[in-house]
Amino acid sequence: MLGKFSESVVPLILLPGLICDRRIFADQLAAFPDSMVADYGLCASIQAMARRVLDAAPRRFALLGHSLGARVALEVVRQAPERVDRLALVSTGVHLPRDHEAEARFALRDLGRASGMEALVDSWLPPMVAPANLADPSLMQRLRAMCIDAGLARFEAQIAALLARPEVESLLPAIACPTLVACGSEDRWSPPDQHRAIATAVADADLVVVDCAGHMLPAEAPDALNAAIARWLETPIHEEPRSQGENDDGFQSTAAAR
């Protein structure tokens, strides 16, 4: 699923979001050659997705999740914290399903069943992109093709996983590795305030908010995200165990994106 890694570096595993694949990370794969993208297959739970990632992963790795992928990343941390060298949570949330979320997701499912993936994606995708970027035909064509190619069975499996997602807010204070929290300033699905709350809950997390980008941050603003990833990958690991709530110099301080 993930391929082979160089043994000389800690590999970076990238976890894609809902009906996304390696194409969402095209610019990250080019910038970070020791990175690979996971594939969840038709797993229909966050826990099963995390186990699939762990089964294919090396002993220790850096982990970046986008959207749904960030929820999978948190489950990986829950299941095997000793294997995660560092963690990045991009364009995501940690809340349990909210009122009417199931209704909205099932409406998209029913649209896909009645009219096909093209209709589903044409309804779902535009709000995921910053308004200014909707006018970029190359970006939109690439994202649209990727999401359509995922197919309805994968969409249904992934929304089932999202609607049955486990509680993770209580996990955040226990995260003790260098952590990046990143989002786009124009993300209407997972807005910046949501990420500020996550970064506050994780000790010494580095918060990056990228201007003029929406939910599809890895593709919408790759240069800004890649710069944040490079800084995060260079963050030193604090070797000594920390007690909960303790601050140390092993992490970057929270900072606003530029």
PDB file of C-alpha atoms in Angstrom:
ATOM      1  CA  MET A   1       0.000   0.000   0.000  1.00  0.00           C
ATOM      2  CA  LEU A   2       2.747   2.449   0.909  1.00  0.00           C
ATOM      3  CA  GLY A   3       5.805   1.143  -0.900  1.00  0.00           C
ATOM      4  CA  LYS A   4       9.425   1.077   0.282  1.00  0.00           C
ATOM      5  CA  PHE A   5      11.135   3.800   2.313  1.00  0.00           C
ATOM      6  CA  SER A   6      14.738   4.854   2.741  1.00  0.00           C
ATOM      7  CA  GLU A   7      16.116   3.511   6.014  1.00  0.00           C
ATOM      8  CA  SER A   8      18.248   6.636   6.508  1.00  0.00           C
ATOM      9  CA  VAL A   9      15.365   9.006   7.261  1.00  0.00           C
ATOM     10  CA  VAL A  10      12.060   8.950   9.099  1.00  0.00           C
ATOM     11  CA  PRO A  11       9.549   8.586   6.250  1.00  0.00           C
ATOM     12  CA  LEU A  12       6.564  10.888   5.880  1.00  0.00           C
ATOM     13  CA  ILE A  13       3.212   9.162   5.447  1.00  0.00           C
ATOM     14  CA  LEU A  14       0.421  11.290   3.956  1.00  0.00           C
ATOM     15  CA  LEU A  15      -3.211  10.419   4.704  1.00  0.00           C
ATOM     16  CA  PRO A  16      -5.752  11.805   2.205  1.00  0.00           C
ATOM     17  CA  GLY A  17      -9.192  13.185   2.947  1.00  0.00           C
ATOM     18  CA  LEU A  18     -12.669  12.211   1.793  1.00  0.00           C
ATOM     19  CA  ILE A  19     -12.641  10.842  -1.799  1.00  0.00           C
ATOM     20  CA  CYS A  20      -9.082  12.072  -2.271  1.00  0.00           C
ATOM     21  CA  ASP A  21      -6.008  10.080  -3.263  1.00  0.00           C
ATOM     22  CA  ARG A  22      -2.315  10.735  -3.913  1.00  0.00           C
ATOM     23  CA  ARG A  23      -3.244  13.499  -6.361  1.00  0.00           C
ATOM     24  CA  ILE A  24      -4.225  15.830  -3.511  1.00  0.00           C
ATOM     25  CA  PHE A  25      -0.610  15.579  -2.359  1.00  0.00           C
ATOM     26  CA  ALA A  26       1.079  15.905  -5.778  1.00  0.00           C
ATOM     27  CA  ASP A  27       3.076  18.954  -4.708  1.00  0.00           C
ATOM     28  CA  GLN A  28       4.036  17.443  -1.365  1.00  0.00           C
ATOM     29  CA  LEU A  29       5.240  14.241  -3.021  1.00  0.00           C
ATOM     30  CA  ALA A  30       7.423  16.331  -5.325  1.00  0.00           C
ATOM     31  CA  ALA A  31       8.838  18.414  -2.474  1.00  0.00           C
ATOM     32  CA  PHE A  32       9.423  15.568  -0.003  1.00  0.00           C
ATOM     33  CA  PRO A  33      10.788  12.521  -1.835  1.00  0.00           C
ATOM     34  CA  ASP A  34      10.714  10.295   1.267  1.00  0.00           C
ATOM     35  CA  SER A  35       6.928  10.560   1.460  1.00  0.00           C
ATOM     36  CA  MET A  36       4.193   8.143   0.476  1.00  0.00           C
ATOM     37  CA  VAL A  37       0.392   8.231   0.429  1.00  0.00           C
ATOM     38  CA  ALA A  38      -1.811   5.699   2.205  1.00  0.00           C
ATOM     39  CA  ASP A  39      -4.864   4.083   0.634  1.00  0.00           C
ATOM     40  CA  TYR A  40      -7.780   3.092   2.873  1.00  0.00           C
ATOM     41  CA  GLY A  41      -9.335   0.736   0.353  1.00  0.00           C
ATOM     42  CA  LEU A  42     -12.996   0.295   1.267  1.00  0.00           C
ATOM     43  CA  CYS A  43     -12.470   0.489   5.029  1.00  0.00           C
ATOM     44  CA  ALA A  44     -15.662   1.768   6.628  1.00  0.00           C
ATOM     45  CA  SER A  45     -14.345   2.832  10.035  1.00  0.00           C
ATOM     46  CA  ILE A  46     -11.640   5.204  11.244  1.00  0.00           C
ATOM     47  CA  GLN A  47     -10.211   2.417  13.378  1.00  0.00           C
ATOM     48  CA  ALA A  48      -9.900   0.046  10.408  1.00  0.00           C
ATOM     49  CA  MET A  49      -8.280   2.764   8.306  1.00  0.00           C
ATOM     50  CA  ALA A  50      -5.708   3.366  11.059  1.00  0.00           C
ATOM     51  CA  ARG A  51      -4.948  -0.354  11.354  1.00  0.00           C
ATOM     52  CA  ARG A  52      -4.464  -0.555   7.580  1.00  0.00           C
ATOM     53  CA  VAL A  53      -1.986   2.335   7.738  1.00  0.00           C
ATOM     54  CA  LEU A  54      -0.082   0.776  10.645  1.00  0.00           C
ATOM     55  CA  ASP A  55       0.062  -2.639   9.001  1.00  0.00           C
ATOM     56  CA  ALA A  56       1.836  -1.173   5.957  1.00  0.00           C
ATOM     57  CA  ALA A  57       3.956   1.460   7.707  1.00  0.00           C
ATOM     58  CA  PRO A  58       7.590   1.235   8.852  1.00  0.00           C
ATOM     59  CA  ARG A  59       8.444   1.023  12.545  1.00  0.00           C
ATOM     60  CA  ARG A  60       8.522   4.800  13.004  1.00  0.00           C
ATOM     61  CA  PHE A  61       7.302   7.600  10.762  1.00  0.00           C
ATOM     62  CA  ALA A  62       6.121  11.184  10.468  1.00  0.00           C
ATOM     63  CA  LEU A  63       2.387  11.403   9.839  1.00  0.00           C
ATOM     64  CA  LEU A  64       0.362  14.094   8.051  1.00  0.00           C
ATOM     65  CA  GLY A  65      -3.380  13.774   7.645  1.00  0.00           C
ATOM     66  CA  HIS A  66      -5.664  15.982   5.567  1.00  0.00           C
ATOM     67  CA  SER A  67      -9.345  16.279   6.545  1.00  0.00           C
ATOM     68  CA  LEU A  68     -10.614  12.707   7.075  1.00  0.00           C
ATOM     69  CA  GLY A  69      -6.948  11.703   6.966  1.00  0.00           C
ATOM     70  CA  ALA A  70      -6.207  13.798  10.045  1.00  0.00           C
ATOM     71  CA  ARG A  71      -8.890  11.910  11.960  1.00  0.00           C
ATOM     72  CA  VAL A  72      -7.236   8.679  10.827  1.00  0.00           C
ATOM     73  CA  ALA A  73      -3.880  10.108  11.940  1.00  0.00           C
ATOM     74  CA  LEU A  74      -5.250  10.744  15.428  1.00  0.00           C
ATOM     75  CA  GLU A  75      -6.501   7.175  15.585  1.00  0.00           C
ATOM     76  CA  VAL A  76      -3.033   5.967  14.562  1.00  0.00           C
ATOM     77  CA  VAL A  77      -1.644   7.988  17.486  1.00  0.00           C
ATOM     78  CA  ARG A  78      -4.211   6.404  19.795  1.00  0.00           C
ATOM     79  CA  GLN A  79      -3.345   2.874  18.627  1.00  0.00           C
ATOM     80  CA  ALA A  80       0.446   3.214  18.374  1.00  0.00           C
ATOM     81  CA  PRO A  81       1.783   6.495  19.801  1.00  0.00           C
ATOM     82  CA  GLU A  82       5.322   5.133  20.076  1.00  0.00           C
ATOM     83  CA  ARG A  83       5.537   4.790  16.281  1.00  0.00           C
ATOM     84  CA  VAL A  84       4.595   8.384  15.410  1.00  0.00           C
ATOM     85  CA  ASP A  85       7.685  10.593  15.266  1.00  0.00           C
ATOM     86  CA  ARG A  86       5.666  13.764  14.568  1.00  0.00           C
ATOM     87  CA  LEU A  87       2.101  14.657  13.616  1.00  0.00           C
ATOM     88  CA  ALA A  88       0.462  17.155  11.247  1.00  0.00           C
ATOM     89  CA  LEU A  89      -3.291  17.802  11.255  1.00  0.00           C
ATOM     90  CA  VAL A  90      -4.449  19.687   8.153  1.00  0.00           C
ATOM     91  CA  SER A  91      -7.921  21.053   7.337  1.00  0.00           C
ATOM     92  CA  THR A  92      -9.761  18.966   9.895  1.00  0.00           C
ATOM     93  CA  GLY A  93     -11.798  18.814  13.083  1.00  0.00           C
ATOM     94  CA  VAL A  94     -12.003  16.776  16.266  1.00  0.00           C
ATOM     95  CA  HIS A  95     -15.690  17.146  17.101  1.00  0.00           C
ATOM     96  CA  LEU A  96     -18.195  14.297  17.040  1.00  0.00           C
ATOM     97  CA  PRO A  97     -20.972  14.362  14.390  1.00  0.00           C
ATOM     98  CA  ARG A  98     -23.089  17.474  14.654  1.00  0.00           C
ATOM     99  CA  ASP A  99     -26.793  18.015  14.132  1.00  0.00           C
ATOM    100  CA  HIS A 100     -27.827  17.399  10.507  1.00  0.00           C
ATOM    101  CA  GLU A 101     -24.367  16.126   9.477  1.00  0.00           C
ATOM    102  CA  ALA A 102     -25.707  12.664   8.691  1.00  0.00           C
ATOM    103  CA  GLU A 103     -28.609  14.160   6.785  1.00  0.00           C
ATOM    104  CA  ALA A 104     -26.271  16.249   4.612  1.00  0.00           C
ATOM    105  CA  ARG A 105     -23.913  13.345   3.931  1.00  0.00           C
ATOM    106  CA  PHE A 106     -26.773  10.985   3.081  1.00  0.00           C
ATOM    107  CA  ALA A 107     -28.230  13.586   0.704  1.00  0.00           C
ATOM    108  CA  LEU A 108     -24.940  13.547  -1.218  1.00  0.00           C
ATOM    109  CA  ARG A 109     -24.940   9.746  -1.154  1.00  0.00           C
ATOM    110  CA  ASP A 110     -28.453   9.669  -2.559  1.00  0.00           C
ATOM    111  CA  LEU A 111     -27.509  12.183  -5.250  1.00  0.00           C
ATOM    112  CA  GLY A 112     -24.626   9.940  -6.244  1.00  0.00           C
ATOM    113  CA  ARG A 113     -26.859   6.886  -6.340  1.00  0.00           C
ATOM    114  CA  ALA A 114     -29.458   8.657  -8.464  1.00  0.00           C
ATOM    115  CA  SER A 115     -27.264  10.740 -10.777  1.00  0.00           C
ATOM    116  CA  GLY A 116     -23.708   9.414 -10.520  1.00  0.00           C
ATOM    117  CA  MET A 117     -20.425  10.591  -9.035  1.00  0.00           C
ATOM    118  CA  GLU A 118     -20.193  13.556 -11.390  1.00  0.00           C
ATOM    119  CA  ALA A 119     -23.334  15.084  -9.898  1.00  0.00           C
ATOM    120  CA  LEU A 120     -22.204  14.289  -6.347  1.00  0.00           C
ATOM    121  CA  VAL A 121     -18.788  15.873  -6.840  1.00  0.00           C
ATOM    122  CA  ASP A 122     -20.203  18.912  -8.646  1.00  0.00           C
ATOM    123  CA  SER A 123     -22.381  19.578  -5.602  1.00  0.00           C
ATOM    124  CA  TRP A 124     -19.810  18.768  -2.910  1.00  0.00           C
ATOM    125  CA  LEU A 125     -16.513  20.083  -4.266  1.00  0.00           C
ATOM    126  CA  PRO A 126     -17.012  23.847  -4.924  1.00  0.00           C
ATOM    127  CA  PRO A 127     -17.637  24.785  -1.248  1.00  0.00           C
ATOM    128  CA  MET A 128     -14.426  22.942  -0.366  1.00  0.00           C
ATOM    129  CA  VAL A 129     -12.332  25.413  -2.371  1.00  0.00           C
ATOM    130  CA  ALA A 130     -11.646  29.094  -1.613  1.00  0.00           C
ATOM    131  CA  PRO A 131     -13.859  31.329  -3.769  1.00  0.00           C
ATOM    132  CA  ALA A 132     -10.896  32.887  -5.581  1.00  0.00           C
ATOM    133  CA  ASN A 133      -9.554  29.458  -6.511  1.00  0.00           C
ATOM    134  CA  LEU A 134     -12.795  28.318  -8.117  1.00  0.00           C
ATOM    135  CA  ALA A 135     -11.731  30.353 -11.159  1.00  0.00           C
ATOM    136  CA  ASP A 136      -8.591  28.225 -11.616  1.00  0.00           C
ATOM    137  CA  PRO A 137      -9.651  25.659 -14.242  1.00  0.00           C
ATOM    138  CA  SER A 138      -6.521  23.546 -13.918  1.00  0.00           C
ATOM    139  CA  LEU A 139      -6.958  23.160 -10.154  1.00  0.00           C
ATOM    140  CA  MET A 140     -10.672  22.450 -10.368  1.00  0.00           C
ATOM    141  CA  GLN A 141     -10.321  19.929 -13.185  1.00  0.00           C
ATOM    142  CA  ARG A 142      -7.656  18.015 -11.261  1.00  0.00           C
ATOM    143  CA  LEU A 143      -9.671  17.958  -8.044  1.00  0.00           C
ATOM    144  CA  ARG A 144     -12.895  17.042  -9.829  1.00  0.00           C
ATOM    145  CA  ALA A 145     -11.285  14.144 -11.720  1.00  0.00           C
ATOM    146  CA  MET A 146      -9.701  12.818  -8.536  1.00  0.00           C
ATOM    147  CA  CYS A 147     -12.944  12.878  -6.577  1.00  0.00           C
ATOM    148  CA  ILE A 148     -15.008  11.332  -9.380  1.00  0.00           C
ATOM    149  CA  ASP A 149     -12.449   8.554  -9.781  1.00  0.00           C
ATOM    150  CA  ALA A 150     -12.892   7.596  -6.118  1.00  0.00           C
ATOM    151  CA  GLY A 151     -16.275   6.143  -6.937  1.00  0.00           C
ATOM    152  CA  LEU A 152     -19.486   5.864  -4.973  1.00  0.00           C
ATOM    153  CA  ALA A 153     -18.529   2.760  -2.999  1.00  0.00           C
ATOM    154  CA  ARG A 154     -15.513   4.537  -1.530  1.00  0.00           C
ATOM    155  CA  PHE A 155     -17.572   7.649  -0.772  1.00  0.00           C
ATOM    156  CA  GLU A 156     -20.159   5.550   1.061  1.00  0.00           C
ATOM    157  CA  ALA A 157     -17.520   3.683   3.056  1.00  0.00           C
ATOM    158  CA  GLN A 158     -15.802   6.904   4.056  1.00  0.00           C
ATOM    159  CA  ILE A 159     -18.946   8.748   5.130  1.00  0.00           C
ATOM    160  CA  ALA A 160     -19.886   5.691   7.198  1.00  0.00           C
ATOM    161  CA  ALA A 161     -16.491   5.996   8.883  1.00  0.00           C
ATOM    162  CA  LEU A 162     -16.953   9.711   9.484  1.00  0.00           C
ATOM    163  CA  LEU A 163     -20.424   9.343  10.943  1.00  0.00           C
ATOM    164  CA  ALA A 164     -19.205   6.637  13.357  1.00  0.00           C
ATOM    165  CA  ARG A 165     -15.969   8.421  14.204  1.00  0.00           C
ATOM    166  CA  PRO A 166     -14.552   7.958  17.698  1.00  0.00           C
ATOM    167  CA  GLU A 167     -14.124  10.714  20.261  1.00  0.00           C
ATOM    168  CA  VAL A 168     -10.638  12.266  20.028  1.00  0.00           C
ATOM    169  CA  GLU A 169     -10.744  15.572  21.899  1.00  0.00           C
ATOM    170  CA  SER A 170      -9.563  13.876  25.089  1.00  0.00           C
ATOM    171  CA  LEU A 171      -6.564  12.491  23.185  1.00  0.00           C
ATOM    172  CA  LEU A 172      -5.157  15.902  22.228  1.00  0.00           C
ATOM    173  CA  PRO A 173      -3.502  16.851  25.565  1.00  0.00           C
ATOM    174  CA  ALA A 174      -1.631  13.544  25.582  1.00  0.00           C
ATOM    175  CA  ILE A 175       0.088  14.141  22.219  1.00  0.00           C
ATOM    176  CA  ALA A 176       3.784  14.555  22.985  1.00  0.00           C
ATOM    177  CA  CYS A 177       5.447  14.813  19.573  1.00  0.00           C
ATOM    178  CA  PRO A 178       6.071  17.867  17.370  1.00  0.00           C
ATOM    179  CA  THR A 179       2.658  18.773  15.994  1.00  0.00           C
ATOM    180  CA  LEU A 180       1.637  21.015  13.111  1.00  0.00           C
ATOM    181  CA  VAL A 181      -1.954  22.232  12.808  1.00  0.00           C
ATOM    182  CA  ALA A 182      -2.702  23.900   9.459  1.00  0.00           C
ATOM    183  CA  CYS A 183      -5.699  25.186   7.531  1.00  0.00           C
ATOM    184  CA  GLY A 184      -6.768  27.698   4.919  1.00  0.00           C
ATOM    185  CA  SER A 185      -8.176  31.051   5.931  1.00  0.00           C
ATOM    186  CA  GLU A 186     -11.143  30.467   3.606  1.00  0.00           C
ATOM    187  CA  ASP A 187     -11.953  26.933   4.761  1.00  0.00           C
ATOM    188  CA  ARG A 188     -15.711  26.944   5.216  1.00  0.00           C
ATOM    189  CA  TRP A 189     -15.946  23.283   6.233  1.00  0.00           C
ATOM    190  CA  SER A 190     -13.150  23.303   8.845  1.00  0.00           C
ATOM    191  CA  PRO A 191     -12.637  26.988   9.684  1.00  0.00           C
ATOM    192  CA  PRO A 192      -9.558  28.545  11.327  1.00  0.00           C
ATOM    193  CA  ASP A 193     -11.189  28.882  14.754  1.00  0.00           C
ATOM    194  CA  GLN A 194     -11.609  25.116  14.821  1.00  0.00           C
ATOM    195  CA  HIS A 195      -7.869  24.703  14.218  1.00  0.00           C
ATOM    196  CA  ARG A 196      -6.960  27.305  16.822  1.00  0.00           C
ATOM    197  CA  ALA A 197      -8.851  25.212  19.369  1.00  0.00           C
ATOM    198  CA  ILE A 198      -6.984  22.068  18.302  1.00  0.00           C
ATOM    199  CA  ALA A 199      -3.622  23.831  18.490  1.00  0.00           C
ATOM    200  CA  THR A 200      -4.472  25.131  21.954  1.00  0.00           C
ATOM    201  CA  ALA A 201      -5.328  21.629  23.160  1.00  0.00           C
ATOM    202  CA  VAL A 202      -2.066  20.067  21.900  1.00  0.00           C
ATOM    203  CA  ALA A 203       0.924  21.217  23.951  1.00  0.00           C
ATOM    204  CA  ASP A 204       3.312  23.384  21.920  1.00  0.00           C
ATOM    205  CA  ALA A 205       1.541  22.785  18.608  1.00  0.00           C
ATOM    206  CA  ASP A 206       2.490  25.071  15.727  1.00  0.00           C
ATOM    207  CA  LEU A 207      -0.576  26.689  14.126  1.00  0.00           C
ATOM    208  CA  VAL A 208      -0.416  27.799  10.488  1.00  0.00           C
ATOM    209  CA  VAL A 209      -3.329  29.556   8.762  1.00  0.00           C
ATOM    210  CA  VAL A 210      -2.709  30.035   5.044  1.00  0.00           C
ATOM    211  CA  ASP A 211      -4.307  33.057   3.403  1.00  0.00           C
ATOM    212  CA  CYS A 212      -6.680  32.632   0.460  1.00  0.00           C
ATOM    213  CA  ALA A 213      -6.940  28.846   0.687  1.00  0.00           C
ATOM    214  CA  GLY A 214      -9.897  26.610   1.400  1.00  0.00           C
ATOM    215  CA  HIS A 215     -10.371  23.028   2.555  1.00  0.00           C
ATOM    216  CA  MET A 216      -8.258  21.572  -0.254  1.00  0.00           C
ATOM    217  CA  LEU A 217      -5.166  23.265   1.194  1.00  0.00           C
ATOM    218  CA  PRO A 218      -2.499  20.831  -0.095  1.00  0.00           C
ATOM    219  CA  ALA A 219      -3.541  21.569  -3.683  1.00  0.00           C
ATOM    220  CA  GLU A 220      -4.711  25.175  -3.290  1.00  0.00           C
ATOM    221  CA  ALA A 221      -1.616  26.600  -1.567  1.00  0.00           C
ATOM    222  CA  PRO A 222       1.127  23.993  -1.894  1.00  0.00           C
ATOM    223  CA  ASP A 223       4.081  26.355  -1.489  1.00  0.00           C
ATOM    224  CA  ALA A 224       2.835  27.750   1.820  1.00  0.00           C
ATOM    225  CA  LEU A 225       1.915  24.326   3.156  1.00  0.00           C
ATOM    226  CA  ASN A 226       5.210  22.824   2.016  1.00  0.00           C
ATOM    227  CA  ALA A 227       7.120  25.554   3.844  1.00  0.00           C
ATOM    228  CA  ALA A 228       5.211  24.732   7.024  1.00  0.00           C
ATOM    229  CA  ILE A 229       5.855  21.012   6.539  1.00  0.00           C
ATOM    230  CA  ALA A 230       9.589  21.636   6.067  1.00  0.00           C
ATOM    231  CA  ARG A 231       9.754  23.588   9.341  1.00  0.00           C
ATOM    232  CA  TRP A 232       7.781  20.887  11.128  1.00  0.00           C
ATOM    233  CA  LEU A 233      10.041  18.121   9.824  1.00  0.00           C
ATOM    234  CA  GLU A 234      13.052  20.015  11.172  1.00  0.00           C
ATOM    235  CA  THR A 235      11.581  20.456  14.662  1.00  0.00           C
ATOM    236  CA  PRO A 236      13.782  18.639  17.190  1.00  0.00           C
ATOM    237  CA  ILE A 237      12.328  15.791  19.179  1.00  0.00           C
ATOM    238  CA  HIS A 238      12.247  16.338  22.932  1.00  0.00           C
ATOM    239  CA  GLU A 239      13.941  13.238  24.296  1.00  0.00           C
ATOM    240  CA  GLU A 240      12.816  13.245  27.931  1.00  0.00           C
ATOM    241  CA  PRO A 241       9.265  12.243  28.909  1.00  0.00           C
ATOM    242  CA  ARG A 242       6.957  15.149  29.693  1.00  0.00           C
ATOM    243  CA  SER A 243       4.324  15.364  32.354  1.00  0.00           C
ATOM    244  CA  GLN A 244       0.929  16.555  31.155  1.00  0.00           C
ATOM    245  CA  GLY A 245       0.815  20.306  30.713  1.00  0.00           C
ATOM    246  CA  GLU A 246       4.588  20.751  30.961  1.00  0.00           C
ATOM    247  CA  ASN A 247       6.205  23.149  28.497  1.00  0.00           C
ATOM    248  CA  ASP A 248       9.646  22.566  27.010  1.00  0.00           C
ATOM    249  CA  ASP A 249      11.969  23.823  24.320  1.00  0.00           C
ATOM    250  CA  GLY A 250      11.585  20.783  22.075  1.00  0.00           C
ATOM    251  CA  PHE A 251       8.704  22.219  20.044  1.00  0.00           C
ATOM    252  CA  GLN A 252       8.017  25.296  17.948  1.00  0.00           C
ATOM    253  CA  SER A 253       5.770  27.839  19.547  1.00  0.00           C
ATOM    254  CA  THR A 254       2.314  28.489  18.161  1.00  0.00           C
ATOM    255  CA  ALA A 255       2.504  31.004  15.334  1.00  0.00           C
ATOM    256  CA  ALA A 256       0.097  32.574  12.884  1.00  0.00           C
ATOM    257  CA  ALA A 257       0.637  31.764   9.236  1.00  0.00           C
ATOM    258  CA  ARG A 258       1.971  34.253   6.827  1.00  0.00           C
TER     259      ARG A 258
END
